[in-house]
Tab-separated table of C-alpha atoms in Angstrom:
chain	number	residue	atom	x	y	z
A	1	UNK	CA	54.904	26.960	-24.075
A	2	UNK	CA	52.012	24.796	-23.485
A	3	UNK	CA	53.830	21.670	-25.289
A	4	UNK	CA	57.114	22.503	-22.680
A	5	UNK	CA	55.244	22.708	-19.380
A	6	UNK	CA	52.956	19.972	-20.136
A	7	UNK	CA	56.123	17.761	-20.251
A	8	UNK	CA	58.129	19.337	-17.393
A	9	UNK	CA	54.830	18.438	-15.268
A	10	UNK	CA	54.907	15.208	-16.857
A	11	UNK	CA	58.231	14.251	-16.020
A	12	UNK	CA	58.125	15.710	-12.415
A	13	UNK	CA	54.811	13.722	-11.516
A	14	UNK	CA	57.276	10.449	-12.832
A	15	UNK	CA	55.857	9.440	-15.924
A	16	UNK	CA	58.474	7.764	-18.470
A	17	UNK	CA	60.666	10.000	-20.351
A	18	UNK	CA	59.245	7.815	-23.756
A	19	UNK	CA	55.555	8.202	-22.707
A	20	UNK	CA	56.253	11.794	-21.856
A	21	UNK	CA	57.673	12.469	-25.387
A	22	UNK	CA	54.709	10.591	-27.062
A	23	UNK	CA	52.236	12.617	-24.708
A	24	UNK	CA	53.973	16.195	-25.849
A	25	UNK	CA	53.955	15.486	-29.237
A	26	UNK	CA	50.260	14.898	-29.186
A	27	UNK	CA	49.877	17.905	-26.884
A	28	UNK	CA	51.647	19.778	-29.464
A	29	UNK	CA	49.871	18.845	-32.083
A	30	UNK	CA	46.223	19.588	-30.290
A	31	UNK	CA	48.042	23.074	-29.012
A	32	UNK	CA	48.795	24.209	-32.958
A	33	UNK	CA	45.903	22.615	-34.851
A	34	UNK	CA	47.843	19.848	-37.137
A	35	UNK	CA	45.507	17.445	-36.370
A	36	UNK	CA	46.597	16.028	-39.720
A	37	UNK	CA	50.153	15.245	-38.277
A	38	UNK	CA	48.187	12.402	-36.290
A	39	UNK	CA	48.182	10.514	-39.436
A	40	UNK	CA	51.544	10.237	-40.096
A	41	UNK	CA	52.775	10.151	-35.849
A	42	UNK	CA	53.032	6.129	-35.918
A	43	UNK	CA	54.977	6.050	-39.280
A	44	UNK	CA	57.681	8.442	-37.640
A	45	UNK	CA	57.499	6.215	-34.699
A	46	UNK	CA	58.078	2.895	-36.580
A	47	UNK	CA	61.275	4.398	-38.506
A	48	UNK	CA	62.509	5.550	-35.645
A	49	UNK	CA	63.685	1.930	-35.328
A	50	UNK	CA	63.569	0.761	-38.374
A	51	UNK	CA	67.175	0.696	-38.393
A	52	UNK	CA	69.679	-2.448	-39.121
A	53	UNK	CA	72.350	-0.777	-36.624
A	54	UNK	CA	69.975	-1.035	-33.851
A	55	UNK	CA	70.042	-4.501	-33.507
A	56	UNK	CA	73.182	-4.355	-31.968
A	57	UNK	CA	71.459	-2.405	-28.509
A	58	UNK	CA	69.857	-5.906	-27.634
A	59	UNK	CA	72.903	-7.890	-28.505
A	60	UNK	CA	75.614	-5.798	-26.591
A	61	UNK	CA	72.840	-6.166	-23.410
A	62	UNK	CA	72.452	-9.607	-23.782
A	63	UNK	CA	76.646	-9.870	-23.736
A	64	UNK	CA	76.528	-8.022	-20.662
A	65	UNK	CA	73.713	-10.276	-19.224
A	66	UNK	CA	75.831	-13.587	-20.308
A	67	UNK	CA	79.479	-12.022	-19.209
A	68	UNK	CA	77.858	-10.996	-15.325
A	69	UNK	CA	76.137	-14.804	-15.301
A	70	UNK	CA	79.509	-16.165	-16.600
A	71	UNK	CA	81.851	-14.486	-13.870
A	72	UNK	CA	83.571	-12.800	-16.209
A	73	UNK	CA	83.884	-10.065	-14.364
A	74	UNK	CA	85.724	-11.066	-11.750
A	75	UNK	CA	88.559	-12.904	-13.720
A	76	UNK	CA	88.509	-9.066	-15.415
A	77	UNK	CA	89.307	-7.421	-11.785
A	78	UNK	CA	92.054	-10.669	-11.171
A	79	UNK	CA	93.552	-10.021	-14.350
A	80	UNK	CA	93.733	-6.106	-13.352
A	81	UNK	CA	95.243	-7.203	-10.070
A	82	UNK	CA	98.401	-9.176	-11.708
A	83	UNK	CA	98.986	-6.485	-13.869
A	84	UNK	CA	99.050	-3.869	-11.017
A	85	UNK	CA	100.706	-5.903	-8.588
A	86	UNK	CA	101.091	-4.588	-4.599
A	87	UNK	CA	101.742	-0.595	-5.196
A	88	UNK	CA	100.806	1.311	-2.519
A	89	UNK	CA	96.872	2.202	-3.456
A	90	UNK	CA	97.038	-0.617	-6.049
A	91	UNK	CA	93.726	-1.683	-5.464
A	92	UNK	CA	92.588	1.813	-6.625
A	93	UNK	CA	94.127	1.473	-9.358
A	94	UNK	CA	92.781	-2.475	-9.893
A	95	UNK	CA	89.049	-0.290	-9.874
A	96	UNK	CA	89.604	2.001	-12.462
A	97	UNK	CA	91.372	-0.596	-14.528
A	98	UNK	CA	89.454	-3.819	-13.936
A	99	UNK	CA	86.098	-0.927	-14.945
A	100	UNK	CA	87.947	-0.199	-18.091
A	101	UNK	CA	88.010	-3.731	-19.797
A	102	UNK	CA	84.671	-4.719	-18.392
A	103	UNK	CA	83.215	-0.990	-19.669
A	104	UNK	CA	84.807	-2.712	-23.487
A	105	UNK	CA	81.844	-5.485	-22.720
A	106	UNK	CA	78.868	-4.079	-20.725
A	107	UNK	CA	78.427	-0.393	-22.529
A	108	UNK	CA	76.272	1.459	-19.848
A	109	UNK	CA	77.373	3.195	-16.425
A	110	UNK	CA	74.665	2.059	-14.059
A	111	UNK	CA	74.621	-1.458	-15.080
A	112	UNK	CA	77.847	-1.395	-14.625
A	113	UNK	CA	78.007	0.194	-11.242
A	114	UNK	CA	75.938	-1.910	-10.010
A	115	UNK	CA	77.896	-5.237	-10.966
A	116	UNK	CA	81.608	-3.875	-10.246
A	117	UNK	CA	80.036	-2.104	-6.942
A	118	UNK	CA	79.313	-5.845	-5.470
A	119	UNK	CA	82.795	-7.034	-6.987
A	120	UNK	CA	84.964	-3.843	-5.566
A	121	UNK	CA	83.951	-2.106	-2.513
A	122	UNK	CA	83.702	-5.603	-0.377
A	123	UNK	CA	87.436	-6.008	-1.279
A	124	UNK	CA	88.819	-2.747	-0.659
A	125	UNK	CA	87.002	-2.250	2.783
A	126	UNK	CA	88.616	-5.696	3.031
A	127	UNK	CA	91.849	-4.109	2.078
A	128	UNK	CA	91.563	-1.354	4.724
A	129	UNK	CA	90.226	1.377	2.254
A	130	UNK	CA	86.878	3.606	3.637
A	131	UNK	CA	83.743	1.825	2.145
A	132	UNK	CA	82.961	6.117	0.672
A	133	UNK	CA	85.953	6.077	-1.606
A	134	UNK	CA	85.719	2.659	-2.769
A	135	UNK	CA	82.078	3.235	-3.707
A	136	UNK	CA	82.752	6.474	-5.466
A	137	UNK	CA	85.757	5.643	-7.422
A	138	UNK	CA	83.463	2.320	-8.818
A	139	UNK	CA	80.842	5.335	-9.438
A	140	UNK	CA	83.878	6.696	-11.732
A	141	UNK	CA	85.044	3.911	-12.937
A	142	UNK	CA	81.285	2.903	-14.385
A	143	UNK	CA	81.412	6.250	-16.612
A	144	UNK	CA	83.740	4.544	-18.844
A	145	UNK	CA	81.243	1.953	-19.778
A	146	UNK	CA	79.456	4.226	-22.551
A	147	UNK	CA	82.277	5.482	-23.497
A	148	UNK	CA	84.551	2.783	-24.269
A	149	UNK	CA	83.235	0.467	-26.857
A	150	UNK	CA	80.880	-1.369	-27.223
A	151	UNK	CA	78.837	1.626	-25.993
A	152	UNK	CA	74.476	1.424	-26.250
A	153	UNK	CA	74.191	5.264	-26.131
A	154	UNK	CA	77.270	5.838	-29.093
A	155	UNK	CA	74.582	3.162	-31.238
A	156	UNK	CA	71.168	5.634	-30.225
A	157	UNK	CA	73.373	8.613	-31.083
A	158	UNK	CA	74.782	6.920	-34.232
A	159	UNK	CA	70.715	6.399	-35.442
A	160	UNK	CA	70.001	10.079	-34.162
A	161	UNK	CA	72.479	11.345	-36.553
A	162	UNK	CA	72.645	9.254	-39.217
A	163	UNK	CA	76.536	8.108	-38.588
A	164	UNK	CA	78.215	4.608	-38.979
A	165	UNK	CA	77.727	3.152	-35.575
A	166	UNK	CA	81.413	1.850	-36.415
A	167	UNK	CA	82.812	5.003	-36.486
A	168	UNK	CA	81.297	6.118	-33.643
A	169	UNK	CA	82.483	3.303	-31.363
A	170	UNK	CA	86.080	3.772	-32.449
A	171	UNK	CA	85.698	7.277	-31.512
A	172	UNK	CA	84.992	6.687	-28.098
A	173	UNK	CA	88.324	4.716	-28.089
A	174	UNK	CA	91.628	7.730	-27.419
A	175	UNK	CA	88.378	9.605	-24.642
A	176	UNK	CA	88.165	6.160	-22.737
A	177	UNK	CA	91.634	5.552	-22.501
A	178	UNK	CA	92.496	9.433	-21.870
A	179	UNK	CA	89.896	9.219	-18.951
A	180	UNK	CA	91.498	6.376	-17.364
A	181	UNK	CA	95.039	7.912	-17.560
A	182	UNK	CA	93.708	11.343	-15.751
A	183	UNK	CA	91.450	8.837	-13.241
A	184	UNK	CA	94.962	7.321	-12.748
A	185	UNK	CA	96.700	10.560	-12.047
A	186	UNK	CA	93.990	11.458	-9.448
A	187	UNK	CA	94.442	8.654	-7.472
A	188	UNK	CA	98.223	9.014	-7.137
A	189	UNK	CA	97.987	12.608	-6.449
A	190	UNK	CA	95.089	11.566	-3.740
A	191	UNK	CA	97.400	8.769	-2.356
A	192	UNK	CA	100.072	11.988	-2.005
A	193	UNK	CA	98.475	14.565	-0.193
A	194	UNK	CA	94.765	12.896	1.330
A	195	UNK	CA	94.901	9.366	1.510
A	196	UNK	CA	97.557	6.745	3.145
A	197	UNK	CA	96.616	4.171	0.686
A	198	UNK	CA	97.221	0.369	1.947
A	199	UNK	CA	99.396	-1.776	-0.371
A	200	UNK	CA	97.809	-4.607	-2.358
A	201	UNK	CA	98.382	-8.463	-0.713
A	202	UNK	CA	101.846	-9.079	-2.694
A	203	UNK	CA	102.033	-11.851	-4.680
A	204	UNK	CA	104.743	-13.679	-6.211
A	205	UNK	CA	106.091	-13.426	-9.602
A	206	UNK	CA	104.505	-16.979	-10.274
A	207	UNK	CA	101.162	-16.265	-9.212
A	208	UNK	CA	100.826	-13.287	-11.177
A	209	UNK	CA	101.728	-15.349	-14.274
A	210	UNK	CA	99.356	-18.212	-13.346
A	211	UNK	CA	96.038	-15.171	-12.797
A	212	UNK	CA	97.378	-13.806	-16.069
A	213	UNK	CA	96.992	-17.432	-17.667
A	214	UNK	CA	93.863	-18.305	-16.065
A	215	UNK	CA	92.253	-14.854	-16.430
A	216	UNK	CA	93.133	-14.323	-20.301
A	217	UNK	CA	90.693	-16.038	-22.260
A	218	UNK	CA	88.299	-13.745	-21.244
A	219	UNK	CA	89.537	-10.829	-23.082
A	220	UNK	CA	88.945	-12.883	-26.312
A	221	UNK	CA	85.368	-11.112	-25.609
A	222	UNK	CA	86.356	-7.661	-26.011
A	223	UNK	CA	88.999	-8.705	-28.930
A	224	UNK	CA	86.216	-10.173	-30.783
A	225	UNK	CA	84.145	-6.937	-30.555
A	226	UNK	CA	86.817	-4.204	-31.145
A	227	UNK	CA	88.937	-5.699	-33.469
A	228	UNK	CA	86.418	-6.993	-36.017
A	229	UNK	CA	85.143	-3.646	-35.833
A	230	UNK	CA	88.518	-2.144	-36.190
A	231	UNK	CA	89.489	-4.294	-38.494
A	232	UNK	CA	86.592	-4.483	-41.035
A	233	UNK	CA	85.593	-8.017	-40.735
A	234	UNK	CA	82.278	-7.331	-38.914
A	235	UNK	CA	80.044	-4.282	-38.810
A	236	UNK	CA	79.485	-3.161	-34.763
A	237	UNK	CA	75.695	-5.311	-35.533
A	238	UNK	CA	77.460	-8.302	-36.718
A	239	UNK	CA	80.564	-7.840	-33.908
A	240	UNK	CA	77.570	-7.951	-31.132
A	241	UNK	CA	76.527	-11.097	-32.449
A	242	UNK	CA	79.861	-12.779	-32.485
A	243	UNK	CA	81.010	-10.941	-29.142
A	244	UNK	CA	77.537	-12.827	-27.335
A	245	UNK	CA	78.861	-16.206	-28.942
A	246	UNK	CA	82.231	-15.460	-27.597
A	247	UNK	CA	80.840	-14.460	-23.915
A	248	UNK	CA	78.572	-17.542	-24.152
A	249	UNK	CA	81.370	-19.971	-24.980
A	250	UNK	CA	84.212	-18.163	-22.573
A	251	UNK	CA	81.556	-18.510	-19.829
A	252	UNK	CA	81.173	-22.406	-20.603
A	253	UNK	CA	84.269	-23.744	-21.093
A	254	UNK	CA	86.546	-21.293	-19.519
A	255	UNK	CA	85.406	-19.943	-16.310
A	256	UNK	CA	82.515	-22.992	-16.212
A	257	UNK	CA	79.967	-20.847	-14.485
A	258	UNK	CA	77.812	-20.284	-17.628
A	259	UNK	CA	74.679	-22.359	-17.034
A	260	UNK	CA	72.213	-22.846	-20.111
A	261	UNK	CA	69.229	-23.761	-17.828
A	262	UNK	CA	70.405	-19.391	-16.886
A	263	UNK	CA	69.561	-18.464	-20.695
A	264	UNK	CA	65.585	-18.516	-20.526
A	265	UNK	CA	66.353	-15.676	-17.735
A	266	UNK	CA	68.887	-13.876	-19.158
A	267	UNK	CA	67.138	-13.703	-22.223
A	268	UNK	CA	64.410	-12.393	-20.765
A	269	UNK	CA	65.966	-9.416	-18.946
A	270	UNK	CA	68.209	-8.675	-21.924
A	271	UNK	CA	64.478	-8.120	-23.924
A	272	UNK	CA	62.902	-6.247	-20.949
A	273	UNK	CA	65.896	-3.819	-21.358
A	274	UNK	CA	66.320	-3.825	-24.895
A	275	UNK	CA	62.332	-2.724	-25.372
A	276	UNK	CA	63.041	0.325	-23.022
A	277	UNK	CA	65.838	1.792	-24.859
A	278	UNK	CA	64.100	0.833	-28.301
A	279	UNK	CA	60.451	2.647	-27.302
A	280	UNK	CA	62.661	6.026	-26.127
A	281	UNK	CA	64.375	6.235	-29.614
A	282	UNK	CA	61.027	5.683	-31.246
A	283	UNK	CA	59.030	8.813	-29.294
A	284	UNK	CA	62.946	10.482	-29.589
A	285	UNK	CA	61.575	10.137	-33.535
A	286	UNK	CA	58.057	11.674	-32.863
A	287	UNK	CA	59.713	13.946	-31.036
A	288	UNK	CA	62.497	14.891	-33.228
A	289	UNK	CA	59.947	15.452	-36.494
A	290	UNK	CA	58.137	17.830	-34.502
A	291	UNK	CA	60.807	19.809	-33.419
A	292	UNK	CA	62.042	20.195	-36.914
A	293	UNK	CA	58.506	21.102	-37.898
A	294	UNK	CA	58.364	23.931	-35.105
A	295	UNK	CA	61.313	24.842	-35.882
A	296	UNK	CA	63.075	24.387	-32.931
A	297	UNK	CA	66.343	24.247	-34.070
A	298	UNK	CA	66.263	27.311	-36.247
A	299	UNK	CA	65.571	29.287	-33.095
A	300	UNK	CA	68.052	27.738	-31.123
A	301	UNK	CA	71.017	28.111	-33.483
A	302	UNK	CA	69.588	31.707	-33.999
A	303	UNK	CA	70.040	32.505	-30.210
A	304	UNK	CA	73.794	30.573	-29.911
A	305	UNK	CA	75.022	32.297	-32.316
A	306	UNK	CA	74.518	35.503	-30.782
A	307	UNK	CA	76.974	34.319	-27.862
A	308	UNK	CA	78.843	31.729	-29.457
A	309	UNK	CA	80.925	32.855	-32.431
A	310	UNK	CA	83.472	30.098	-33.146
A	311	UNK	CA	83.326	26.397	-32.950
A	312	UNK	CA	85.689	26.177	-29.412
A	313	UNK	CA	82.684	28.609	-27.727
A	314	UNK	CA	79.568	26.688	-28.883
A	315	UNK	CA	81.274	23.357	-27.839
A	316	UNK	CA	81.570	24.817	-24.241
A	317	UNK	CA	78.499	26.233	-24.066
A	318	UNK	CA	77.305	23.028	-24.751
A	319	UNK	CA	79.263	21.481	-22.449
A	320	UNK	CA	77.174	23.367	-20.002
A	321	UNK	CA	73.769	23.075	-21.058
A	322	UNK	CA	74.283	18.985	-21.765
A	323	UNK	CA	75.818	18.914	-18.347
A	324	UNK	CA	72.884	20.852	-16.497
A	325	UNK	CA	70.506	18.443	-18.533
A	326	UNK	CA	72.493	15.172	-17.876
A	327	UNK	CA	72.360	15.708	-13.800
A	328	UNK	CA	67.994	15.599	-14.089
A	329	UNK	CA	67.940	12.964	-17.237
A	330	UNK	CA	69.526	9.702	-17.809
A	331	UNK	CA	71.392	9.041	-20.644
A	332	UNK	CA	69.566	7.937	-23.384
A	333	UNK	CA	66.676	10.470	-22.609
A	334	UNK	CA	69.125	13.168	-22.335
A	335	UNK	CA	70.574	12.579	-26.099
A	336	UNK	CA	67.349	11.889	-27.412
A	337	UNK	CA	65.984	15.287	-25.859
A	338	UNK	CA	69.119	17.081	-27.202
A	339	UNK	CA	70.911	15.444	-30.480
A	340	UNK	CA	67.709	16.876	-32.832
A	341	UNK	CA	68.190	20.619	-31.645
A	342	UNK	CA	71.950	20.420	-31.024
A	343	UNK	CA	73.630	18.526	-33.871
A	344	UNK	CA	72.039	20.573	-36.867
A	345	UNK	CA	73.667	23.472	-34.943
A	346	UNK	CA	76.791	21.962	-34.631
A	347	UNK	CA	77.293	20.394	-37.830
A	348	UNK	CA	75.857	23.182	-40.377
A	349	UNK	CA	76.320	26.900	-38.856
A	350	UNK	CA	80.352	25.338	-36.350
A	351	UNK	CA	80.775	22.748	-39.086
A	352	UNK	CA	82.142	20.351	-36.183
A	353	UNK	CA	82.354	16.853	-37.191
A	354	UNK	CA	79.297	15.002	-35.752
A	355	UNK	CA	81.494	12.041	-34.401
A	356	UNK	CA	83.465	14.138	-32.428
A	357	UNK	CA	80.312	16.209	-31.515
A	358	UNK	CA	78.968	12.909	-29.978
A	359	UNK	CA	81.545	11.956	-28.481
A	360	UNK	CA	81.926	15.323	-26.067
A	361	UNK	CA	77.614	14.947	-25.988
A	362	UNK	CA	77.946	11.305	-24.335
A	363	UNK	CA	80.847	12.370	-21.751
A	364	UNK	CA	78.645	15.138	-20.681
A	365	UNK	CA	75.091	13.300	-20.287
A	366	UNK	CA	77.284	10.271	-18.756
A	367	UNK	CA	78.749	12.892	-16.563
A	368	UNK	CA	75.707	14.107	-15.211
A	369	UNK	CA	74.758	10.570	-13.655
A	370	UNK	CA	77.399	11.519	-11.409
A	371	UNK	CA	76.352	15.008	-10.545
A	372	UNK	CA	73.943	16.231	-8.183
A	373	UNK	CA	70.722	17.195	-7.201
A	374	UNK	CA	69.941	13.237	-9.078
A	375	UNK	CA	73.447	11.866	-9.200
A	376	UNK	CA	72.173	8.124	-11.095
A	377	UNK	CA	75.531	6.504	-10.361
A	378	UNK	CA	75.957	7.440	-6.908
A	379	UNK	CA	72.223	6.206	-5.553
A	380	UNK	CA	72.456	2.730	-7.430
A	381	UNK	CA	76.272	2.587	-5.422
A	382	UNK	CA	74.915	3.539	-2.585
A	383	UNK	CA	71.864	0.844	-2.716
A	384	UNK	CA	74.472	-1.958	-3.563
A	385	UNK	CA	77.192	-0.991	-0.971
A	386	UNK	CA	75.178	1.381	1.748
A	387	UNK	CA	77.283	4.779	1.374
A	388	UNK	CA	75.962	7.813	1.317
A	389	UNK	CA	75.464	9.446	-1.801
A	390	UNK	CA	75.933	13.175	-1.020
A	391	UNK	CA	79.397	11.772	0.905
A	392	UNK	CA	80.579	9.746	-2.468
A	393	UNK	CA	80.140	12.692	-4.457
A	394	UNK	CA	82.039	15.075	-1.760
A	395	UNK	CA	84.964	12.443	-1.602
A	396	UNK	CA	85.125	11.762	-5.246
A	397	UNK	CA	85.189	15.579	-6.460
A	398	UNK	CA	88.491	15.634	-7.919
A	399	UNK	CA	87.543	13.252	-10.331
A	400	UNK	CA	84.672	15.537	-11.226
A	401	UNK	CA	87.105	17.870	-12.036
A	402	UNK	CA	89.801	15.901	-14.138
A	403	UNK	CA	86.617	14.841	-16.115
A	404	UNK	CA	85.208	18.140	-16.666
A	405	UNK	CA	89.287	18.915	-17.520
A	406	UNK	CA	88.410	15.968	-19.791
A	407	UNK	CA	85.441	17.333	-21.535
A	408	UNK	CA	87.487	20.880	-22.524
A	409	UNK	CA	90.468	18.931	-23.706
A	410	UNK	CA	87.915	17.348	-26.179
A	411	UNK	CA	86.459	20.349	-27.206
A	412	UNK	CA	89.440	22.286	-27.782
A	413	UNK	CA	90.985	18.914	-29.645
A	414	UNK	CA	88.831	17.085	-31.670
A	415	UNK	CA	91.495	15.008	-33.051
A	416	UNK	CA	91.341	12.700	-30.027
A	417	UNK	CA	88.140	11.764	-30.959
A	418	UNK	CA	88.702	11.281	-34.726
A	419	UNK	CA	92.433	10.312	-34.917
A	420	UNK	CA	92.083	6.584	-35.009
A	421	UNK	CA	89.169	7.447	-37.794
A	422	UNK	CA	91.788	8.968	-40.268
């Protein structure tokens, strides 16, 4: 009790989540008299990291660094455009699309946000759609980035659970797509009965063909990434290295707006990051080793499986705690604060695969950055674009329901998580 309120205080006064889980662990360890455990705390920090597959966390940041000073992106969202061409509510469409191959190069939702909110809102308001919508949809859009690979919190969950980071990014594959399908259906059925959506600019057979040309060569990014990992030439570690050479050279010679005198920068940012996410899943270690050594996960598992008795059950039970924890905690705090009590649970008394357990884990935490009272997402939309947060989340809702429709379609069938693993 003493270990838990110290850190809620802790983390409502605004000290980091990593610091916070350093600071409990000592508190716990004062609180119960282990005073020994001190001796071996900075071992369990160290191989918390000490891990070859997290080397690829810095490299898929630094690709998204090199692909946003490339502009990258926005031969993505022309290259969505062609393919969509001037349906009514096309740019809608364009959003969710265009965030769906840049999610297969970035891998997180508020970075993400952030760079396709400054590329999409300013061109549907353009286009006649309210500046609200446009913001929230991006909002939506951006929760494919960790899903879709390659995806920074699949690698922290792969090192949490000891699980080929491969296997865990092919995972997310079927979920990202399925998301984007439903996110499609919404906006048609939106376009129906809410919204008179404005048609995109038309364009002419022969224009579409030359954006399609021009545009092209910058899917050789997300080709490199996925299909050396799909194909077993490259391990998701060596696929991040190769993708960064491939978003470096596309950026050059291809869309020309890659500078090198940009590197020393991007470089630096891409470490800045890279040491953040790194120090959480070392105190996620310290923090994970003492759980285990309170027990923590016994107890837990005792009390679920007096209310859930079958596998379906505990995964939506789940569903709700990770979703109640995901709208406080970002992301990567959120799985490192749950994967140590939750996976044993899942994997030894539901025997649920832990691939597909991660899976449905991400979607949820990823889920909460778009749910309120914090609602991540939504407040780093509204600081790029001006819209209200409360009003995104209010305009958006049906898509917080055809992903929550999402989430129990994964629960109830795990085989579109694993299928493309078999």
């Amino acid at each position: 009790m003493i270990t838990s309120l110290f850190f809620l205080v802790a983390l409502l006064v605004g000290v980091p989540i990593g610091v916070c889980l350093c600071l409990s662990g000592i508190v716990y360890i004062f609180a119960t008299g282990g005073t020994v455990l001190f001796q071996s705390f900075p071992m369990q920090m160290f191989a918390g990291v000490d891990s070859y597959g997290l080397i690829a966390i810095p490299l898929f940041i630094l690709i998204g660094e090199i692909m946003n000073s490339g502009g990258i992106t926005r031969r993505l969202v022309d290259l969505s455009m062609a393919f969509i061409g001037s349906v009514k509510g096309g740019l809608a469409y364009v959003n969710i699309l265009a965030n769906m191959l840049v999610s297969s190069i970035i891998g997180s939702a508020t970075a993400q946000v952030a760079i396709m909110s400054q590329v999409m809102v300013p061109e549907m308001e353009k286009q006649g759609y309210d500046k609200t919508f446009a913001a929230g949809l991006t909002v939506y859009g951006g929760m494919l980035g960790p899903i879709i690979p390659p995806s920074v919190m699949f690698v922290v969950f792969s090192v949490l659970a000891q699980v080929a980071v491969g296997d865990m990014l092919i995972a997310g594959i079927i979920p990202g797509v399925l998301l984007t399908l439903l996110f499609f259906i919404v906006i048609a059925l939106m376009g129906f009965f809410v919204y008179d959506y404005p048609r995109s600019e038309k364009r002419t057979l022969a224009q579409r063909a030359r954006t399609i040309v021009h545009a092209s060569p910058t899917l050789l990014i997300p080709l490199v990434i996925v299909g050396s990992i799909l194909s077993g030439l490259a391990n998701p570690t060596e696929a991040a290295a190769v993708g960064a050479l491939a978003s470096a050279l596309v950026g050059r010679y291809v869309t020309k707006e890659f500078k090198l005198k940009a590197m020393p920068a991007i470089l630096l940012r891409s470490a800045i990051y890279s040491a953040v996410v790194l120090f959480l899943v070392a105190a996620a270690a310290v923090f994970s080793w003492l759980l285990i050594y309170g027990k923590v996960p016994q107890m837990v598992a005792a009390w679920i499986q007096t209310v859930a008795h079958d596998p379906v059950t505990f995964l939506l039970l789940a569903n709700v705690i990770l979703l109640v924890i995901g709208t406080v905690i970002d992301g990567i705090p959120g799985l490192i604060m749950t994967v140590p009590i939750l996976l044993p649970i899942a994997t030894e008394v539901y025997h649920i695969d832990p691939r597909h357990f991660g899976v449905v884990v991400v979607i949820n935490l990823v889920l909460g950055l778009m749910t309120p009272p914090v609602g991540l997402s939504f407040f780093v939309a509204s600081a790029v674009t001006g819209a209200k947060p409360g009003k995104m989340f209010i305009v958006t809702l049906p898509f917080f329901i055809i992903s929550c429709v999402a989430l129990v379609l994964l629960s109830l069938f795990p085989s579109l998580s694993l299928a493309l693993l078999k």
